[in-house]
Short mmCIF file of C-alpha atoms and ligand atoms in Angstrom, two decimals:
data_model
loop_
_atom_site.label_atom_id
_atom_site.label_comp_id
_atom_site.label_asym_id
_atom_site.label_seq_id
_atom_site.Cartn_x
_atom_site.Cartn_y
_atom_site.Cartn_z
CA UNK A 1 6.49 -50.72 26.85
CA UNK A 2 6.46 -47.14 26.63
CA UNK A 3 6.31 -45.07 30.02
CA UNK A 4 2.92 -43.74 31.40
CA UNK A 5 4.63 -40.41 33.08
CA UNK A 6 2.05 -38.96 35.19
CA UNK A 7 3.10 -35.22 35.00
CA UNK A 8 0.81 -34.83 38.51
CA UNK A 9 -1.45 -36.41 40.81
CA UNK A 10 -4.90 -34.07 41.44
CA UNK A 11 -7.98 -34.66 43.46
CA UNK A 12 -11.42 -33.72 42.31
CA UNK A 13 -13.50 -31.79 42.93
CA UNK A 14 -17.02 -31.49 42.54
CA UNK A 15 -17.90 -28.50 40.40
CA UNK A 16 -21.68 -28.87 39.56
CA UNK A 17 -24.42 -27.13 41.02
CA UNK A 18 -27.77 -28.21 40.90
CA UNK A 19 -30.10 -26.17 41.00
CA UNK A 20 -33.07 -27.52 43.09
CA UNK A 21 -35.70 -24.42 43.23
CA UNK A 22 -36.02 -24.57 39.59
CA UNK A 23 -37.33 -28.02 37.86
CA UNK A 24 -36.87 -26.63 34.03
CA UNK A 25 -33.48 -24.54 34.77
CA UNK A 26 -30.37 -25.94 32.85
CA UNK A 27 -27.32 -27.42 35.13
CA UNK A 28 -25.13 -24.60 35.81
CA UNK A 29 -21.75 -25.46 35.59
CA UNK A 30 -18.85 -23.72 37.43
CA UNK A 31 -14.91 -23.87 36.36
CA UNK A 32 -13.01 -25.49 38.64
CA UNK A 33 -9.41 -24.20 40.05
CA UNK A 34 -6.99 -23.46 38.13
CA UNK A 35 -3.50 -22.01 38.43
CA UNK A 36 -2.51 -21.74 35.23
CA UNK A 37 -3.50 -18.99 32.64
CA UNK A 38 -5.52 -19.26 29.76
CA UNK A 39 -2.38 -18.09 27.86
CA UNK A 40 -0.66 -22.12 29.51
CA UNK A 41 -3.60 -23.67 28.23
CA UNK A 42 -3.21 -22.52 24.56
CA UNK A 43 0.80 -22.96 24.87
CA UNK A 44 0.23 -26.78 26.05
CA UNK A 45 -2.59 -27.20 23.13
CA UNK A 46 -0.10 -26.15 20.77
CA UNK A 47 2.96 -28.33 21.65
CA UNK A 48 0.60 -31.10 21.99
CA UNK A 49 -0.80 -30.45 18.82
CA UNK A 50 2.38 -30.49 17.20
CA UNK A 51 3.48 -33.91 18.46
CA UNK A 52 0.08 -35.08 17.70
CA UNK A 53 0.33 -34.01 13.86
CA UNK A 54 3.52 -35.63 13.62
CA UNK A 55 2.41 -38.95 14.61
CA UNK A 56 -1.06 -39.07 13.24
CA UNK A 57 -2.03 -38.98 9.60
CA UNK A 58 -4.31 -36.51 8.53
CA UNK A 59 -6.64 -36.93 6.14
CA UNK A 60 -6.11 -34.83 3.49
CA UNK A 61 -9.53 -34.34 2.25
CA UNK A 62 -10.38 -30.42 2.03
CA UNK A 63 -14.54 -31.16 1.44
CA UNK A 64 -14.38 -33.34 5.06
CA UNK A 65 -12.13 -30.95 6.64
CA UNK A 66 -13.84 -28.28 6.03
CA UNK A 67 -17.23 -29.70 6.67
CA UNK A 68 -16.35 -30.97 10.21
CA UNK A 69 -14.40 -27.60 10.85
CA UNK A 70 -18.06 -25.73 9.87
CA UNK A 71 -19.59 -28.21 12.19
CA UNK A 72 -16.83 -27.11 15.06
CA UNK A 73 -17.24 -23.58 14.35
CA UNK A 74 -20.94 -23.56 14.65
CA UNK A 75 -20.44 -25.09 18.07
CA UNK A 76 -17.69 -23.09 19.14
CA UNK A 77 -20.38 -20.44 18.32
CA UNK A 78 -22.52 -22.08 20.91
CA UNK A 79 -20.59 -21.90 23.96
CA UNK A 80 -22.09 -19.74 26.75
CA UNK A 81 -20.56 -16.62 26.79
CA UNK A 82 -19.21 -17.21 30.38
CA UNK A 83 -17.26 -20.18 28.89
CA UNK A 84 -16.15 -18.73 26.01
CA UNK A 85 -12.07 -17.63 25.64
CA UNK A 86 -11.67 -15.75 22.71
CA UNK A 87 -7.83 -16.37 23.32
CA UNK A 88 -8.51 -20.25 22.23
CA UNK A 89 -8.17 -20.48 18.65
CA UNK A 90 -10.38 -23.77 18.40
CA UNK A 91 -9.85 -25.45 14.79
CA UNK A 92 -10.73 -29.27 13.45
CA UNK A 93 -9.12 -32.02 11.51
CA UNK A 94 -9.71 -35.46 10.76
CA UNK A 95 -7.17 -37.93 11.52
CA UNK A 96 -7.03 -40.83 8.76
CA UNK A 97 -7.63 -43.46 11.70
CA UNK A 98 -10.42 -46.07 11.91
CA UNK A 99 -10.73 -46.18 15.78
CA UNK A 100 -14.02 -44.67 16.75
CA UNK A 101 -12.04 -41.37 19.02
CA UNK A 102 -11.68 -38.10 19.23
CA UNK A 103 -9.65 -35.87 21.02
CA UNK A 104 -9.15 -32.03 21.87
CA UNK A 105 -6.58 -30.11 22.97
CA UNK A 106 -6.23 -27.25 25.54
CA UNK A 107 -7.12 -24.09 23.62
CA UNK A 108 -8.85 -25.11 20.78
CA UNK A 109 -6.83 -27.85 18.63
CA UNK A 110 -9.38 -31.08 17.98
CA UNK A 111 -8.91 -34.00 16.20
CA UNK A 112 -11.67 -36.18 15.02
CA UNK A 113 -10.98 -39.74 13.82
CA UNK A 114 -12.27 -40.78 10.59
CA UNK A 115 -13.82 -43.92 12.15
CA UNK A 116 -15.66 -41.46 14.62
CA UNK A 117 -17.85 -39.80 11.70
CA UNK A 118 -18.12 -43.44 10.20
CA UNK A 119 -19.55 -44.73 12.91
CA UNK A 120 -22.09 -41.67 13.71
CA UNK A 121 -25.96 -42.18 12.78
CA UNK A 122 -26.38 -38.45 12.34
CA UNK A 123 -24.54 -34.81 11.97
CA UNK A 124 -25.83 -34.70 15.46
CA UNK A 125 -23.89 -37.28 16.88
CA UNK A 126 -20.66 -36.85 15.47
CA UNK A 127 -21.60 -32.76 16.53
CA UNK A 128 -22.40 -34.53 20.10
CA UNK A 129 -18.97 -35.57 20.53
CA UNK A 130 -17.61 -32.70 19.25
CA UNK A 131 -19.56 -30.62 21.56
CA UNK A 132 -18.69 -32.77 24.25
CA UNK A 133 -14.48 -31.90 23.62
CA UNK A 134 -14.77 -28.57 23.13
CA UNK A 135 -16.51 -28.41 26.39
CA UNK A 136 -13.84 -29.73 27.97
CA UNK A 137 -11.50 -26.99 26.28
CA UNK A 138 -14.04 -24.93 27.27
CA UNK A 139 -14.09 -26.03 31.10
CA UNK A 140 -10.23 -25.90 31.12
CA UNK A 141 -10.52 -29.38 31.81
CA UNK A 142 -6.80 -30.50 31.26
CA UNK A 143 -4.99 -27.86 33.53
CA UNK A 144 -7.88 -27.70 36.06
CA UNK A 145 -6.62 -31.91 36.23
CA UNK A 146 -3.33 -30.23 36.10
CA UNK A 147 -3.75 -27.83 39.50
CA UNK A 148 -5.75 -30.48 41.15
CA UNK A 149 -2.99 -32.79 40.86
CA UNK A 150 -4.54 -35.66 39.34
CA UNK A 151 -3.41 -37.50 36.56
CA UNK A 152 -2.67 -35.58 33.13
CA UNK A 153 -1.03 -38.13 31.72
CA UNK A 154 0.86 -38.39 28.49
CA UNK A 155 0.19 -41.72 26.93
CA UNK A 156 3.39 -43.02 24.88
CA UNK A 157 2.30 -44.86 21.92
CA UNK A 158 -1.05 -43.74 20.34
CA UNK A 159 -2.24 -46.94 20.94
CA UNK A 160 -0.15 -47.88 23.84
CA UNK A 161 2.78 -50.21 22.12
CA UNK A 162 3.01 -53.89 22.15
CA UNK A 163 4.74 -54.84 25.12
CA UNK A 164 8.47 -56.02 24.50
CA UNK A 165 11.39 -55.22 26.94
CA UNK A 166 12.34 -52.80 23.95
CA UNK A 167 12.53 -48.87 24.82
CA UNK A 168 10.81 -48.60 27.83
CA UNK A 169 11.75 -46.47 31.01
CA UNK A 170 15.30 -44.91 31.27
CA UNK A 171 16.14 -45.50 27.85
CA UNK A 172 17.63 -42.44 28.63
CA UNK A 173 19.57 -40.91 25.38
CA UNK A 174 18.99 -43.34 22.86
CA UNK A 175 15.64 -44.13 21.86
CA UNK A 176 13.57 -41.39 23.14
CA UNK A 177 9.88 -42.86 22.62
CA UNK A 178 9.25 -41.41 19.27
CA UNK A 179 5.17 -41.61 19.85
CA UNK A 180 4.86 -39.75 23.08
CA UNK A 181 1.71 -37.69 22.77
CA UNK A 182 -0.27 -36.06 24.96
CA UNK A 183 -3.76 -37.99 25.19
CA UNK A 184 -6.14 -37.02 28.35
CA UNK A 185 -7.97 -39.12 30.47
CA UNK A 186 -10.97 -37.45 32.30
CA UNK A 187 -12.64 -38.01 35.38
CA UNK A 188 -16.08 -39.30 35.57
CA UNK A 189 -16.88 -35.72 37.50
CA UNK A 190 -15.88 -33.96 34.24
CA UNK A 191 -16.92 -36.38 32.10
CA UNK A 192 -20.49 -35.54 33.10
CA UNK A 193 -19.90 -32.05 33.48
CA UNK A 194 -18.38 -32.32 29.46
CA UNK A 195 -21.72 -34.22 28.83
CA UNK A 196 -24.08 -31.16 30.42
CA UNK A 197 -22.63 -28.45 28.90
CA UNK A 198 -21.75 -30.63 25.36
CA UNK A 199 -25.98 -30.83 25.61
CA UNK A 200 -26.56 -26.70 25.97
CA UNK A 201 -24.15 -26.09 23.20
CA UNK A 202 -25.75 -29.04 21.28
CA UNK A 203 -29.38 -27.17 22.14
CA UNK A 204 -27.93 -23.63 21.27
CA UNK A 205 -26.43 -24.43 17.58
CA UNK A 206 -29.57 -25.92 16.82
CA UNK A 207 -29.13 -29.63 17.95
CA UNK A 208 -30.75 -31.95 19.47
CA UNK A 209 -29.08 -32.35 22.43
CA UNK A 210 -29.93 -36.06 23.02
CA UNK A 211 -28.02 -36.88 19.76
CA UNK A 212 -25.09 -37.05 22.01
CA UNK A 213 -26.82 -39.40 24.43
CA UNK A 214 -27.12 -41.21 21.05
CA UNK A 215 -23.94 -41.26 19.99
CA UNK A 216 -22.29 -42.92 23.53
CA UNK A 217 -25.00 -45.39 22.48
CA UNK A 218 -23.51 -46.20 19.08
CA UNK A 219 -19.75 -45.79 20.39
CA UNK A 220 -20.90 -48.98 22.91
CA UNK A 221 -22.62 -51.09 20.36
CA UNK A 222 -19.92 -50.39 18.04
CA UNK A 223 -16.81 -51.24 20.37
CA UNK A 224 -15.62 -47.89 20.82
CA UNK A 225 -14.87 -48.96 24.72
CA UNK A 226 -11.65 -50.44 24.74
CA UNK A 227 -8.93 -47.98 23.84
CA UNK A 228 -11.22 -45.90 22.10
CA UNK A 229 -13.45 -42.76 23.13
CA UNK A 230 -14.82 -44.24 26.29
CA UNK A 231 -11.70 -45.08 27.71
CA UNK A 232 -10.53 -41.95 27.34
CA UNK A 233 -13.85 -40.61 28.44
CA UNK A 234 -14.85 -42.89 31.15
CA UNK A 235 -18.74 -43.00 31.07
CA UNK A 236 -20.03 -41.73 34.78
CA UNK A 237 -23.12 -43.79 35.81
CA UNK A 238 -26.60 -43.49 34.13
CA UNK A 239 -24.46 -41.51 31.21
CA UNK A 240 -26.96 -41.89 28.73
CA UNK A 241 -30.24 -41.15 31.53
CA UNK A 242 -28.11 -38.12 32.56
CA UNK A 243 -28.05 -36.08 29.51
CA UNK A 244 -31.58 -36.82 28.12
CA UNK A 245 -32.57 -35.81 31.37
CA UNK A 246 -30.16 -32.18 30.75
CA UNK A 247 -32.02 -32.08 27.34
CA UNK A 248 -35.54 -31.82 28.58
CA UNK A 249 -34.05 -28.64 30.27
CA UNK A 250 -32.87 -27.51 27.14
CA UNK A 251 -34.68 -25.62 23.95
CA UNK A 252 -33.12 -26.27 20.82
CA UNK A 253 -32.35 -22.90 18.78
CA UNK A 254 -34.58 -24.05 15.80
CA UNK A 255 -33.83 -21.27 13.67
CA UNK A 256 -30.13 -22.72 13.75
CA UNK A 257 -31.76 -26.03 12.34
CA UNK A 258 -29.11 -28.05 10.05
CA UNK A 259 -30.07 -29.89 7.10
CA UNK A 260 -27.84 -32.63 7.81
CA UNK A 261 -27.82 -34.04 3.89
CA UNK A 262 -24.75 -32.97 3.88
CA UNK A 263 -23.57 -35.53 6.92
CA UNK A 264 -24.56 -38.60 4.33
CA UNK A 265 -22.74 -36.87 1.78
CA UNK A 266 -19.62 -36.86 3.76
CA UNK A 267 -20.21 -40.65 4.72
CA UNK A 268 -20.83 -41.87 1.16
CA UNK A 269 -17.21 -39.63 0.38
CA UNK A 270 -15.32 -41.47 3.16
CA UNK A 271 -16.27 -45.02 2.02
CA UNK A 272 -15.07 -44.75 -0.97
CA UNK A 273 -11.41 -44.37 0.83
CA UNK A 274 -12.01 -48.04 1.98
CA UNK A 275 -11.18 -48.61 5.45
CA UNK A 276 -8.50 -46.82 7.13
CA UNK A 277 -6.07 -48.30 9.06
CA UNK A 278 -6.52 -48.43 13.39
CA UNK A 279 -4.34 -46.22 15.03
CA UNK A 280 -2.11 -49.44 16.20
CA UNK A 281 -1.32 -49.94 12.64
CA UNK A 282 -0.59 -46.37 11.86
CA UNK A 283 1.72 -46.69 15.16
CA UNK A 284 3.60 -50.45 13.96
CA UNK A 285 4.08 -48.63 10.46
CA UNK A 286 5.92 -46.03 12.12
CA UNK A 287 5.16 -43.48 9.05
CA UNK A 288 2.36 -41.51 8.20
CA UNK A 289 2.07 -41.25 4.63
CA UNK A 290 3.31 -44.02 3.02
CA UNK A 291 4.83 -43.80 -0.13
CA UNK A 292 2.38 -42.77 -3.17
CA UNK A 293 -0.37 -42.62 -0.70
CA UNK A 294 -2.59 -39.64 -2.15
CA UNK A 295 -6.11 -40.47 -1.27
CA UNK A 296 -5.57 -40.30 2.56
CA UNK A 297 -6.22 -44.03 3.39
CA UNK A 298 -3.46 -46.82 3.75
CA UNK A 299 -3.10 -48.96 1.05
CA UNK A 300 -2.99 -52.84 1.43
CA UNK A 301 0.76 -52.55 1.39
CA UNK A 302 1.99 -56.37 2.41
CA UNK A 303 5.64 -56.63 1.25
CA UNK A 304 6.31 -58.69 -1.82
CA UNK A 305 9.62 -59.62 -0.73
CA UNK A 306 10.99 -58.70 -4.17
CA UNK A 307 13.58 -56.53 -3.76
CA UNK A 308 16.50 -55.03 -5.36
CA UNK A 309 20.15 -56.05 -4.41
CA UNK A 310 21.60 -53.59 -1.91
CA UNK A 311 23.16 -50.52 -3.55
CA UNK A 312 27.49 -50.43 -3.72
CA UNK A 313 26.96 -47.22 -2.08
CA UNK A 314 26.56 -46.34 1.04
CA UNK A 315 25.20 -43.43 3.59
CA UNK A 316 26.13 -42.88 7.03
CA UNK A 317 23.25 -42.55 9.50
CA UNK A 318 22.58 -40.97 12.55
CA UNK A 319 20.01 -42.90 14.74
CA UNK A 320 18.71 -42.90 18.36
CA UNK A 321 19.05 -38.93 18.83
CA UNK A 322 22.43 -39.00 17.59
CA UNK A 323 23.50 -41.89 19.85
CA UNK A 324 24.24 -44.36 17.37
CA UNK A 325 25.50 -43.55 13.76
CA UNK A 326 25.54 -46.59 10.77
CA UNK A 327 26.30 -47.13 7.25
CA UNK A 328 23.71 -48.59 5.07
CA UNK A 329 22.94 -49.44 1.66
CA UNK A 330 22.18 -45.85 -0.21
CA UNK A 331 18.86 -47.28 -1.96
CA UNK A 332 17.47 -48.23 1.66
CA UNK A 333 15.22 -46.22 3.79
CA UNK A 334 14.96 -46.07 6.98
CA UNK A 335 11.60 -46.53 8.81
CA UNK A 336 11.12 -45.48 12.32
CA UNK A 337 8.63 -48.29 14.55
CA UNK A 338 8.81 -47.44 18.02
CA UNK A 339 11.38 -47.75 19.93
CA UNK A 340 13.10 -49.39 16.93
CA UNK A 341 14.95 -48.25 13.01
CA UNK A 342 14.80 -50.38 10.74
CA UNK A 343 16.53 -49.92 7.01
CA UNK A 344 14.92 -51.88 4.45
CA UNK A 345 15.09 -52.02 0.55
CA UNK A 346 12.04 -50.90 -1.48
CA UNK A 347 9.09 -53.49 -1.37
CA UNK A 348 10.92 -55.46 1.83
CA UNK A 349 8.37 -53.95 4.35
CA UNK A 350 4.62 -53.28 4.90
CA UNK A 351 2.02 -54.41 6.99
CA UNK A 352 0.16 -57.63 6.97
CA UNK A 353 -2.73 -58.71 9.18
CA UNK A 354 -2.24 -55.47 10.87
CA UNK A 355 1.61 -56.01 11.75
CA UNK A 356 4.52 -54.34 10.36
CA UNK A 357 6.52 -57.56 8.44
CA UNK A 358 9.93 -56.77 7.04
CA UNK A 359 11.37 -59.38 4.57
CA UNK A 360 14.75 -58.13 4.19
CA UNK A 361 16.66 -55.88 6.39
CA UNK A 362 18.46 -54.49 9.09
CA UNK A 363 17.13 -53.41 12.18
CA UNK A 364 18.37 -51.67 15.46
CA UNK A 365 17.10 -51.24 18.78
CA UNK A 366 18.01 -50.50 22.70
CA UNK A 367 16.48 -53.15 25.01
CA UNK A 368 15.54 -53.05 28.69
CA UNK A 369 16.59 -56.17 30.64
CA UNK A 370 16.19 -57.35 33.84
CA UNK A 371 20.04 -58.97 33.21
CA UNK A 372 23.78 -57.91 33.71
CA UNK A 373 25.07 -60.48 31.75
CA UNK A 374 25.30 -60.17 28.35
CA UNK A 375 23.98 -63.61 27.32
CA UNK A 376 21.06 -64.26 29.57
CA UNK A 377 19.76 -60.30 28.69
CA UNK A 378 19.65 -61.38 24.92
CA UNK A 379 18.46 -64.56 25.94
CA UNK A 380 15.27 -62.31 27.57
CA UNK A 381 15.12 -60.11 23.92
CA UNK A 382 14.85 -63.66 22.05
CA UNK A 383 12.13 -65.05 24.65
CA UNK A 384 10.45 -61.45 23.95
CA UNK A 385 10.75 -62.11 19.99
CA UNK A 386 9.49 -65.12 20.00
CA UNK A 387 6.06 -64.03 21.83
CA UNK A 388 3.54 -64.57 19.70
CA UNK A 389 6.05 -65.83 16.57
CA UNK A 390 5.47 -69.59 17.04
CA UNK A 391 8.07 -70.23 13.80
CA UNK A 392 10.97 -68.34 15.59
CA UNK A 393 13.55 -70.82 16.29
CA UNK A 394 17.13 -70.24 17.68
CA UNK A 395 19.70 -71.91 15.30
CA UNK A 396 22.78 -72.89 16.71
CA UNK A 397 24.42 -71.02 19.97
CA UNK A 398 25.63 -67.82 20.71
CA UNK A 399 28.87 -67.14 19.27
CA UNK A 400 31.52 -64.07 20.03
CA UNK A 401 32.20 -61.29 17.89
CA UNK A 402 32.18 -57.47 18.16
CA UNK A 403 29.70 -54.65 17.78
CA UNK A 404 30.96 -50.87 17.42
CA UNK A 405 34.50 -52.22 19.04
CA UNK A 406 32.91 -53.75 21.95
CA UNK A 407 32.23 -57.48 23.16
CA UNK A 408 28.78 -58.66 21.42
CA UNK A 409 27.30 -62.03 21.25
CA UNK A 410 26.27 -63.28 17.76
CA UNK A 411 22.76 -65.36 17.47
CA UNK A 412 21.19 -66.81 14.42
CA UNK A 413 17.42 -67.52 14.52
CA UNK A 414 15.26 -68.86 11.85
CA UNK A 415 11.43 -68.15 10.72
CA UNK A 416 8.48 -67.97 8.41
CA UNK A 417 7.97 -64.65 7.07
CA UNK A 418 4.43 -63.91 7.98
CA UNK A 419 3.44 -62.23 4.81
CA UNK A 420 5.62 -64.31 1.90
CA UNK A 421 5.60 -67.76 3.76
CA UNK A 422 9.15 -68.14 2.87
CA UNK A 423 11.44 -69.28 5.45
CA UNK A 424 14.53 -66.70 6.59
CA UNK A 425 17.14 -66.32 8.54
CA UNK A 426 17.83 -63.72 10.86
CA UNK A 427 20.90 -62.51 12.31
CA UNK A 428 20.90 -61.27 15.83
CA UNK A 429 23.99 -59.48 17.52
CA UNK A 430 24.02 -57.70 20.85
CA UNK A 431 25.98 -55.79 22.87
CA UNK A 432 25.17 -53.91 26.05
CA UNK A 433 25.75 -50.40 27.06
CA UNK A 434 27.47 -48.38 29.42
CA UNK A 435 24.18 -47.86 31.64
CA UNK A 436 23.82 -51.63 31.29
CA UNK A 437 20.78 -51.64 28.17
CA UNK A 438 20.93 -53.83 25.39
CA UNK A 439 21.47 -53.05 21.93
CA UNK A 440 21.10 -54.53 19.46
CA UNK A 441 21.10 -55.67 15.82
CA UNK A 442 18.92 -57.88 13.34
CA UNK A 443 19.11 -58.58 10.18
CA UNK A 444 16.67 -60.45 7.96
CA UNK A 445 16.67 -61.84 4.48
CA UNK A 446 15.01 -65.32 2.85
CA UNK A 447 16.97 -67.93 3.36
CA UNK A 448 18.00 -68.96 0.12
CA UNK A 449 18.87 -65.01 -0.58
CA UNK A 450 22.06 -65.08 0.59
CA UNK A 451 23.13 -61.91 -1.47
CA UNK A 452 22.66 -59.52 1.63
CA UNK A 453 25.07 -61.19 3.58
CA UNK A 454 27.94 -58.76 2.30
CA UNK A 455 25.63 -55.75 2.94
CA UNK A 456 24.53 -56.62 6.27
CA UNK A 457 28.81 -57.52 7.53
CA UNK A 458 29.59 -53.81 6.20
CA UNK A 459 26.92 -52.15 8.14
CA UNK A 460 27.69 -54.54 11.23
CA UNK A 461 31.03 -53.13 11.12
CA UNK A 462 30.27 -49.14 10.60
CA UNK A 463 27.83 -49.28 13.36
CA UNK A 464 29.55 -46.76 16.31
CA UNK A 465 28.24 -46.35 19.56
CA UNK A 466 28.16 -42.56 21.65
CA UNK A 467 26.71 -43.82 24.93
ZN1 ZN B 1 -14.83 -36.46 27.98
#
């Protein structure tokens, strides 16, 4: 499992002010403390925004884009002039993911999922959530969390990753978690103070500021708790209650009015895409774009298992930061999922029931054990394997051999593919490090395909080690 590293631990503090003299007056909202400058909040956004891209898919769909983005921009219009930074350059995309989420970065960068404008009733809902990030952009939220000490945490994985001993704390050089991105979590204090002020920039661009009391409402009925927006946006009590309460306060700016035809029009667009694929199978794919992807959505790519022999030629590789360099077949590609590399022939790999299957190939990986010994610590990676993969079945014992000129033990398990229902074998060879990790090898290939053998000795024996 990847590493929650809490950058800081923060208190909270209570920044809203009610105001009791005046039943009809809007909540006025204060910023909280903050050490840093505007200029560290739109540095942060940036670096975050970065990583983010790299790991998500965007859906590359200029007449969405640019709709949500005039959506955004007639929000961003909205913000009270005390809250507005015209530093922040505040800009939207859609990320090609079916989870009903969203997420904004310090100064300005926000990302709304696909699934997110799927699941809305209305432009005004998806524009509730919406208003409800940039509000906390607007509020500084993230380094205010940041002075305060409380958890700004970077979540590795986007999805958090399935829990193996694989990568994991101290991993150190090799295997730097290739998914680290910043996420926030929020307090329920500036959750609801998001929620107030997301409801007077809903009211001033012409919303109706209960829309985003509405849209918490669909995100529950349609399971957007778990992992999704309201985990990530913890709901304070009487959430809904709260803000309809904010909106009698409010007067919507009906000369802003939207004719939200073009919302259903967007919908109608994005269906046609078919579903998109959950941000834990964009994570177990380990690539954004797959190949000959142009419409933005993940095709039903299940491997076929039929594959071309493994090229003559081969390429030397450098994996794991530089840590580990191998030879491999020159027609195979390598395909990064989390803390592992695998290199696989064309048509050998895809997803199937949501999991990233690989027919034939070779795969590397640093392990985490609990064990010293070399035996009992592969022993663990098997046990770890074989968690939730009734068919995997050791075959045989562990037998001696070398890896990158050091001792190694040499395992062979067998299986049923999940996605071809053919039985294979797969080769497992370990060896640990000099900080004690395991690393390790697999290869896979059907069992009565035994013309990967020869490719899978050679790049056993070009694999070198820098640890
Ligand atoms: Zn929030």
């Amino acid at each position: 499992m990847f590493k929650r590293q809490t950058l800081i631990v923060w208190l909270t503090l209570v920044a809203i002010t009610m105001m009791p003299f005046s039943a009809l007056a809007q909540t006025q909202i204060k910023y909280h403390s903050n050490k840093y400058s505007v200029q560290d909040d739109i540095k942060l956004g940036r670096q975050a925004a970065q990583e983010a891209e790299s790991q998500f898919p965007l859906l590359r769909d200029e007449t969405v884009r640019s709709y949500v983005e005039g959506v955004g921009r007639r929000l961003v219009a909205a913000i009270p002039p005390e809250f507005q930074h015209p530093e922040f350059q505040y800009y939207f995309k859609v990320v090609n993911a079916r989870d009903i989420n969203a997420f904004a970065l310090p100064g300005g960068p926000m990302y709304v999922n696909r699934g997110m404008i799927e699941a809305a009733r209305s432009e005004g809902e998806m524009a509730g959530v919406m208003a409800h990030e940039i509000s906390h952009v607007a509020l500084r939220h993230g380094t205010a969390q940041a002075t305060k000490g409380q958890k700004y945490s970077i979540l590795g994985g986007i999805a958090g990753i399935a829990g193996t001993i694989l990568g994991g704390p101290g991993v150190g050089q090799l295997a730097q978690a290739p998914f680290a991105v910043y996420l926030l979590k929020f307090s329920r204090e500036y959750e609801t103070e998001a929620d107030v002020l997301g409801a007077q920039i809903m009211a001033r661009a012409g919303y109706d500021p209960r829309d985003l009391a509405n849209m918490f409402r669909t995100i529950e009925q349609q399971g957007g708790g778990g992992g999704g927006f309201l985990s990530d946006h913890p709901s304070p009590t009487d959430r809904y209650a709260r803000i309809n309460r904010e909106a009698q306060m409010l007067r919507v700016n009906t000369a802003a009015n939207r004719d939200s035809r073009d919302f259903a029009r967007i919908q109608e667009r994005l269906r046609g895409y078919g579903s998109a694929p959950t941000m834990a199978e964009i994570q177990r794919s380990g690539q954004r774009y797959p190949v000959g992807e142009q419409t933005g959505n993940l095709p039903d790519n299940a491997p076929t298992g039929r594959v071309s022999y493994p090229s003559n030629r081969y390429q030397s590789v450098s994996i794991f930061n530089g840590g580990v360099s191998v030879s491999v077949p020159s027609n195979w590609r390598q395909v990064n999922e989390g803390n592992s590399v695998w290199f696989v022939p064309e048509g050998a790999y895809g997803t199937y029931n949501g999991q990233a299957v690989y027919t034939h190939g070779a795969s590397f990986g640093v392990g985490q054990t609990n064990s010293r010994n070399l035996q009992s610590a592969t022993q663990e990676l098997i046990n770890s394997f074989a968690q939730g993969n009734n068919n995997l079945r050791t075959s045989g014992g562990y037998q001696r051999t070398t890896l990158a000129g050091r001792q190694a033990l040499w395992t062979t398990l067998t299986n049923i593919n999940e996605a071809t229902g053919r039985p294979e074998n797969i080769r497992l060879i370990t060896t640990q490090l000099r900080n004690g990790q395991l690393f390790y090898m697999i290869a896979v290939a059907p069992q009565n395909e035994r013309g990967f053998d020869t490719a899978f000795d050679q790049i056993l024996r070009s694999v070198r080690i820098n640890d």
